[in-house]
C-alpha cells in the first residue's frame, strides 16, 4: 500500500478515535497508545469505534480479530484496518 494512502488512513483512524472518545487530542495518539489504559475507552466505546471504522472505510473486521488485546492497541488496530483495506482492494 502506498505511503500517502497509509498516512491518510492513519489520520482518519485518529480522527475517529478522537470523535468516539471524549475529544481526545489527535497529537496524543501514537503507535504505543492503549485505547483502554491511555484514552479511557470502555468496551462499549471500543465497539462504537469499530463500527465507525468499518463504516468510514467500507470494511468489515472479522469477529476473530475483535478481541480486546488486539483492538486496545492503536498500533494493532491500525494493522487490522490496513489488512482489511488490502483484502478489500484484492476483490
mmCIF file of N, CA and C in Angstrom:
data_model
loop_
_atom_site.group_PDB
_atom_site.id
_atom_site.type_symbol
_atom_site.label_atom_id
_atom_site.label_comp_id
_atom_site.label_asym_id
_atom_site.label_seq_id
_atom_site.Cartn_x
_atom_site.Cartn_y
_atom_site.Cartn_z
ATOM 1 N N UNK A 1 0.851 -1.168 0.000
ATOM 2 C CA UNK A 1 0.000 0.000 0.000
ATOM 3 C C UNK A 1 0.897 1.231 0.000
ATOM 4 N N UNK A 2 0.547 2.231 -0.791
ATOM 5 C CA UNK A 2 1.365 3.437 -0.922
ATOM 6 C C UNK A 2 1.423 4.221 0.385
ATOM 7 N N UNK A 3 2.546 4.897 0.609
ATOM 8 C CA UNK A 3 2.741 5.620 1.869
ATOM 9 C C UNK A 3 1.755 6.765 2.043
ATOM 10 N N UNK A 4 1.340 7.425 0.940
ATOM 11 C CA UNK A 4 0.370 8.516 1.081
ATOM 12 C C UNK A 4 -0.997 7.984 1.499
ATOM 13 N N UNK A 5 -1.353 6.807 1.028
ATOM 14 C CA UNK A 5 -2.615 6.180 1.428
ATOM 15 C C UNK A 5 -2.534 5.747 2.889
ATOM 16 N N UNK A 6 -1.377 5.191 3.292
ATOM 17 C CA UNK A 6 -1.201 4.768 4.680
ATOM 18 C C UNK A 6 -1.317 5.961 5.621
ATOM 19 N N UNK A 7 -0.715 7.084 5.253
ATOM 20 C CA UNK A 7 -0.794 8.280 6.098
ATOM 21 C C UNK A 7 -2.230 8.776 6.176
ATOM 22 N N UNK A 8 -2.938 8.734 5.061
ATOM 23 C CA UNK A 8 -4.327 9.190 5.022
ATOM 24 C C UNK A 8 -5.192 8.349 5.949
ATOM 25 N N UNK A 9 -5.054 7.039 5.907
ATOM 26 C CA UNK A 9 -5.910 6.226 6.773
ATOM 27 C C UNK A 9 -5.474 6.325 8.223
ATOM 28 N N UNK A 10 -4.193 6.578 8.468
ATOM 29 C CA UNK A 10 -3.718 6.805 9.826
ATOM 30 C C UNK A 10 -4.413 8.027 10.431
ATOM 31 N N UNK A 11 -4.487 9.097 9.669
ATOM 32 C CA UNK A 11 -5.156 10.326 10.124
ATOM 33 C C UNK A 11 -6.647 10.074 10.321
ATOM 34 N N UNK A 12 -7.272 9.330 9.409
ATOM 35 C CA UNK A 12 -8.701 9.036 9.539
ATOM 36 C C UNK A 12 -8.996 8.224 10.798
ATOM 37 N N UNK A 13 -8.168 7.226 11.081
ATOM 38 C CA UNK A 13 -8.371 6.414 12.282
ATOM 39 C C UNK A 13 -8.228 7.280 13.532
ATOM 40 N N UNK A 14 -7.219 8.132 13.560
ATOM 41 C CA UNK A 14 -7.023 9.019 14.707
ATOM 42 C C UNK A 14 -8.209 9.965 14.877
ATOM 43 N N UNK A 15 -8.749 10.474 13.772
ATOM 44 C CA UNK A 15 -9.926 11.350 13.853
ATOM 45 C C UNK A 15 -11.135 10.602 14.415
ATOM 46 N N UNK A 16 -11.305 9.353 14.002
ATOM 47 C CA UNK A 16 -12.413 8.545 14.514
ATOM 48 C C UNK A 16 -12.230 8.291 16.009
ATOM 49 N N UNK A 17 -11.014 7.977 16.419
ATOM 50 C CA UNK A 17 -10.734 7.765 17.841
ATOM 51 C C UNK A 17 -11.065 9.032 18.621
ATOM 52 N N UNK A 18 -10.667 10.160 18.085
ATOM 53 C CA UNK A 18 -10.937 11.439 18.750
ATOM 54 C C UNK A 18 -12.436 11.688 18.884
ATOM 55 N N UNK A 19 -13.192 11.403 17.825
ATOM 56 C CA UNK A 19 -14.650 11.593 17.856
ATOM 57 C C UNK A 19 -15.327 10.639 18.827
ATOM 58 N N UNK A 20 -14.892 9.383 18.838
ATOM 59 C CA UNK A 20 -15.534 8.370 19.681
ATOM 60 C C UNK A 20 -15.136 8.498 21.141
ATOM 61 N N UNK A 21 -13.963 9.044 21.377
ATOM 62 C CA UNK A 21 -13.519 9.278 22.749
ATOM 63 C C UNK A 21 -14.109 10.595 23.215
ATOM 64 N N UNK A 22 -13.536 11.152 24.223
ATOM 65 C CA UNK A 22 -14.047 12.425 24.730
ATOM 66 C C UNK A 22 -13.161 13.551 24.214
ATOM 67 N N UNK A 23 -13.285 13.798 22.911
ATOM 68 C CA UNK A 23 -12.488 14.839 22.246
ATOM 69 C C UNK A 23 -10.997 14.720 22.551
ATOM 70 N N UNK A 24 -10.471 13.553 22.297
ATOM 71 C CA UNK A 24 -9.062 13.264 22.531
ATOM 72 C C UNK A 24 -8.235 14.022 21.502
ATOM 73 N N UNK A 25 -7.159 14.641 21.954
ATOM 74 C CA UNK A 25 -6.269 15.340 21.041
ATOM 75 C C UNK A 25 -5.547 14.320 20.162
ATOM 76 N N UNK A 26 -5.625 14.529 18.869
ATOM 77 C CA UNK A 26 -5.020 13.593 17.921
ATOM 78 C C UNK A 26 -3.517 13.472 18.156
ATOM 79 N N UNK A 27 -2.875 14.561 18.552
ATOM 80 C CA UNK A 27 -1.429 14.540 18.775
ATOM 81 C C UNK A 27 -1.033 13.603 19.915
ATOM 82 N N UNK A 28 -1.978 13.221 20.759
ATOM 83 C CA UNK A 28 -1.690 12.314 21.883
ATOM 84 C C UNK A 28 -1.790 10.842 21.482
ATOM 85 N N UNK A 29 -2.230 10.582 20.249
ATOM 86 C CA UNK A 29 -2.378 9.208 19.779
ATOM 87 C C UNK A 29 -1.141 8.830 18.974
ATOM 88 N N UNK A 30 -0.457 7.773 19.416
ATOM 89 C CA UNK A 30 0.721 7.302 18.690
ATOM 90 C C UNK A 30 0.711 5.776 18.653
ATOM 91 N N UNK A 31 1.741 5.216 18.083
ATOM 92 C CA UNK A 31 1.813 3.764 17.889
ATOM 93 C C UNK A 31 1.676 2.984 19.195
ATOM 94 N N UNK A 32 2.116 3.565 20.297
ATOM 95 C CA UNK A 32 2.112 2.863 21.577
ATOM 96 C C UNK A 32 0.866 3.140 22.418
ATOM 97 N N UNK A 33 -0.044 3.957 21.916
ATOM 98 C CA UNK A 33 -1.231 4.319 22.675
ATOM 99 C C UNK A 33 -2.134 3.114 22.904
ATOM 100 N N UNK A 34 -2.540 2.938 24.153
ATOM 101 C CA UNK A 34 -3.501 1.908 24.507
ATOM 102 C C UNK A 34 -4.850 2.605 24.677
ATOM 103 N N UNK A 35 -5.821 2.201 23.877
ATOM 104 C CA UNK A 35 -7.112 2.880 23.866
ATOM 105 C C UNK A 35 -7.832 2.783 25.199
ATOM 106 N N UNK A 36 -7.640 1.696 25.909
ATOM 107 C CA UNK A 36 -8.321 1.498 27.188
ATOM 108 C C UNK A 36 -7.556 2.192 28.319
ATOM 109 N N UNK A 37 -6.282 1.888 28.450
ATOM 110 C CA UNK A 37 -5.499 2.425 29.567
ATOM 111 C C UNK A 37 -5.144 3.901 29.391
ATOM 112 N N UNK A 38 -4.760 4.303 28.188
ATOM 113 C CA UNK A 38 -4.306 5.676 27.959
ATOM 114 C C UNK A 38 -5.438 6.634 27.622
ATOM 115 N N UNK A 39 -6.465 6.146 26.917
ATOM 116 C CA UNK A 39 -7.534 7.033 26.454
ATOM 117 C C UNK A 39 -8.877 6.764 27.131
ATOM 118 N N UNK A 40 -8.892 5.830 28.056
ATOM 119 C CA UNK A 40 -10.082 5.524 28.874
ATOM 120 C C UNK A 40 -11.302 5.067 28.077
ATOM 121 N N UNK A 41 -11.081 4.320 26.994
ATOM 122 C CA UNK A 41 -12.203 3.748 26.255
ATOM 123 C C UNK A 41 -12.797 2.601 27.058
ATOM 124 N N UNK A 42 -14.106 2.534 27.097
ATOM 125 C CA UNK A 42 -14.808 1.397 27.702
ATOM 126 C C UNK A 42 -15.005 0.344 26.616
ATOM 127 N N UNK A 43 -15.511 -0.815 26.996
ATOM 128 C CA UNK A 43 -15.783 -1.846 25.993
ATOM 129 C C UNK A 43 -16.861 -1.369 25.013
ATOM 130 N N UNK A 44 -17.829 -0.618 25.499
ATOM 131 C CA UNK A 44 -18.862 -0.059 24.613
ATOM 132 C C UNK A 44 -18.238 0.973 23.677
ATOM 133 N N UNK A 45 -17.319 1.774 24.196
ATOM 134 C CA UNK A 45 -16.624 2.755 23.367
ATOM 135 C C UNK A 45 -15.807 2.095 22.268
ATOM 136 N N UNK A 46 -15.181 0.960 22.593
ATOM 137 C CA UNK A 46 -14.412 0.206 21.591
ATOM 138 C C UNK A 46 -15.344 -0.306 20.497
ATOM 139 N N UNK A 47 -16.503 -0.808 20.872
ATOM 140 C CA UNK A 47 -17.474 -1.296 19.887
ATOM 141 C C UNK A 47 -17.911 -0.150 18.977
ATOM 142 N N UNK A 48 -18.212 1.004 19.564
ATOM 143 C CA UNK A 48 -18.589 2.175 18.769
ATOM 144 C C UNK A 48 -17.458 2.554 17.816
ATOM 145 N N UNK A 49 -16.228 2.506 18.296
ATOM 146 C CA UNK A 49 -15.065 2.818 17.471
ATOM 147 C C UNK A 49 -14.968 1.881 16.273
ATOM 148 N N UNK A 50 -15.140 0.586 16.515
ATOM 149 C CA UNK A 50 -15.068 -0.404 15.435
ATOM 150 C C UNK A 50 -16.167 -0.159 14.400
ATOM 151 N N UNK A 51 -17.380 0.112 14.864
ATOM 152 C CA UNK A 51 -18.492 0.387 13.950
ATOM 153 C C UNK A 51 -18.170 1.605 13.085
ATOM 154 N N UNK A 52 -17.635 2.649 13.697
ATOM 155 C CA UNK A 52 -17.281 3.868 12.960
ATOM 156 C C UNK A 52 -16.169 3.599 11.936
ATOM 157 N N UNK A 53 -15.171 2.828 12.330
ATOM 158 C CA UNK A 53 -14.069 2.493 11.414
ATOM 159 C C UNK A 53 -14.593 1.677 10.242
ATOM 160 N N UNK A 54 -15.415 0.675 10.528
ATOM 161 C CA UNK A 54 -15.964 -0.152 9.447
ATOM 162 C C UNK A 54 -16.782 0.702 8.485
ATOM 163 N N UNK A 55 -17.565 1.603 9.012
ATOM 164 C CA UNK A 55 -18.396 2.471 8.175
ATOM 165 C C UNK A 55 -17.539 3.426 7.338
ATOM 166 N N UNK A 56 -16.561 4.043 7.969
ATOM 167 C CA UNK A 56 -15.699 5.018 7.279
ATOM 168 C C UNK A 56 -14.918 4.389 6.131
ATOM 169 N N UNK A 57 -14.395 3.186 6.357
ATOM 170 C CA UNK A 57 -13.526 2.554 5.372
ATOM 171 C C UNK A 57 -14.240 1.530 4.486
ATOM 172 N N UNK A 58 -15.500 1.247 4.764
ATOM 173 C CA UNK A 58 -16.228 0.266 3.968
ATOM 174 C C UNK A 58 -15.659 -1.134 4.109
ATOM 175 N N UNK A 59 -15.239 -1.469 5.316
ATOM 176 C CA UNK A 59 -14.665 -2.794 5.581
ATOM 177 C C UNK A 59 -15.467 -3.465 6.689
ATOM 178 N N UNK A 60 -15.232 -4.755 6.849
ATOM 179 C CA UNK A 60 -15.792 -5.480 7.978
ATOM 180 C C UNK A 60 -14.649 -6.211 8.658
ATOM 181 N N UNK A 61 -14.424 -5.883 9.899
ATOM 182 C CA UNK A 61 -13.358 -6.531 10.650
ATOM 183 C C UNK A 61 -13.889 -7.879 11.135
ATOM 184 N N UNK A 62 -13.210 -8.973 10.774
ATOM 185 C CA UNK A 62 -13.691 -10.308 11.150
ATOM 186 C C UNK A 62 -13.801 -10.464 12.666
ATOM 187 N N UNK A 63 -14.795 -11.210 13.088
ATOM 188 C CA UNK A 63 -15.036 -11.430 14.509
ATOM 189 C C UNK A 63 -13.810 -11.970 15.239
ATOM 190 N N UNK A 64 -13.023 -12.820 14.553
ATOM 191 C CA UNK A 64 -11.862 -13.402 15.230
ATOM 192 C C UNK A 64 -10.759 -12.371 15.493
ATOM 193 N N UNK A 65 -10.859 -11.200 14.877
ATOM 194 C CA UNK A 65 -9.901 -10.114 15.132
ATOM 195 C C UNK A 65 -10.415 -9.146 16.192
ATOM 196 N N UNK A 66 -11.650 -9.333 16.628
ATOM 197 C CA UNK A 66 -12.272 -8.413 17.572
ATOM 198 C C UNK A 66 -12.070 -8.861 19.013
ATOM 199 N N UNK A 67 -10.824 -8.971 19.411
ATOM 200 C CA UNK A 67 -10.559 -9.270 20.816
ATOM 201 C C UNK A 67 -9.878 -8.059 21.442
ATOM 202 N N UNK A 68 -10.097 -7.866 22.718
ATOM 203 C CA UNK A 68 -9.646 -6.651 23.391
ATOM 204 C C UNK A 68 -8.133 -6.465 23.359
ATOM 205 N N UNK A 69 -7.379 -7.552 23.323
ATOM 206 C CA UNK A 69 -5.924 -7.426 23.261
ATOM 207 C C UNK A 69 -5.487 -6.757 21.975
ATOM 208 N N UNK A 70 -6.078 -7.142 20.852
ATOM 209 C CA UNK A 70 -5.691 -6.564 19.563
ATOM 210 C C UNK A 70 -6.258 -5.174 19.373
ATOM 211 N N UNK A 71 -7.487 -4.983 19.758
ATOM 212 C CA UNK A 71 -8.158 -3.723 19.481
ATOM 213 C C UNK A 71 -7.715 -2.622 20.440
ATOM 214 N N UNK A 72 -7.269 -2.979 21.625
ATOM 215 C CA UNK A 72 -6.932 -1.949 22.606
ATOM 216 C C UNK A 72 -5.654 -1.184 22.252
ATOM 217 N N UNK A 73 -4.823 -1.730 21.407
ATOM 218 C CA UNK A 73 -3.585 -1.069 20.993
ATOM 219 C C UNK A 73 -3.809 -0.336 19.670
ATOM 220 N N UNK A 74 -3.444 0.938 19.631
ATOM 221 C CA UNK A 74 -3.603 1.698 18.390
ATOM 222 C C UNK A 74 -2.808 1.052 17.251
ATOM 223 N N UNK A 75 -1.595 0.647 17.555
ATOM 224 C CA UNK A 75 -0.737 0.042 16.537
ATOM 225 C C UNK A 75 -1.386 -1.209 15.936
ATOM 226 N N UNK A 76 -1.925 -2.072 16.784
ATOM 227 C CA UNK A 76 -2.549 -3.295 16.288
ATOM 228 C C UNK A 76 -3.869 -3.006 15.573
ATOM 229 N N UNK A 77 -4.631 -2.041 16.093
ATOM 230 C CA UNK A 77 -5.871 -1.662 15.429
ATOM 231 C C UNK A 77 -5.588 -1.139 14.024
ATOM 232 N N UNK A 78 -4.580 -0.304 13.904
ATOM 233 C CA UNK A 78 -4.192 0.236 12.597
ATOM 234 C C UNK A 78 -3.769 -0.888 11.651
ATOM 235 N N UNK A 79 -3.068 -1.866 12.170
ATOM 236 C CA UNK A 79 -2.639 -3.010 11.367
ATOM 237 C C UNK A 79 -3.834 -3.815 10.862
ATOM 238 N N UNK A 80 -4.837 -3.999 11.730
ATOM 239 C CA UNK A 80 -6.046 -4.718 11.333
ATOM 240 C C UNK A 80 -6.754 -3.971 10.208
ATOM 241 N N UNK A 81 -6.868 -2.654 10.351
ATOM 242 C CA UNK A 81 -7.526 -1.852 9.315
ATOM 243 C C UNK A 81 -6.747 -1.958 8.004
ATOM 244 N N UNK A 82 -5.430 -1.869 8.069
ATOM 245 C CA UNK A 82 -4.611 -1.982 6.861
ATOM 246 C C UNK A 82 -4.826 -3.331 6.180
ATOM 247 N N UNK A 83 -4.836 -4.398 6.961
ATOM 248 C CA UNK A 83 -5.043 -5.737 6.409
ATOM 249 C C UNK A 83 -6.390 -5.831 5.702
ATOM 250 N N UNK A 84 -7.430 -5.301 6.339
ATOM 251 C CA UNK A 84 -8.769 -5.371 5.744
ATOM 252 C C UNK A 84 -8.887 -4.480 4.508
ATOM 253 N N UNK A 85 -8.198 -3.345 4.492
ATOM 254 C CA UNK A 85 -8.202 -2.496 3.295
ATOM 255 C C UNK A 85 -7.491 -3.182 2.140
ATOM 256 N N UNK A 86 -6.377 -3.848 2.435
ATOM 257 C CA UNK A 86 -5.645 -4.586 1.393
ATOM 258 C C UNK A 86 -6.499 -5.729 0.870
ATOM 259 N N UNK A 87 -7.193 -6.414 1.762
ATOM 260 C CA UNK A 87 -8.073 -7.520 1.361
ATOM 261 C C UNK A 87 -9.200 -6.979 0.472
ATOM 262 N N UNK A 88 -9.734 -5.837 0.828
ATOM 263 C CA UNK A 88 -10.815 -5.203 0.062
ATOM 264 C C UNK A 88 -10.321 -4.845 -1.339
ATOM 265 N N UNK A 89 -9.082 -4.328 -1.439
ATOM 266 C CA UNK A 89 -8.512 -3.952 -2.731
ATOM 267 C C UNK A 89 -8.284 -5.140 -3.641
ATOM 268 N N UNK A 90 -8.112 -6.335 -3.046
ATOM 269 C CA UNK A 90 -7.880 -7.541 -3.827
ATOM 270 C C UNK A 90 -9.134 -7.993 -4.553
ATOM 271 N N UNK A 91 -10.305 -7.596 -4.046
ATOM 272 C CA UNK A 91 -11.559 -8.081 -4.621
ATOM 273 C C UNK A 91 -12.206 -7.083 -5.497
#
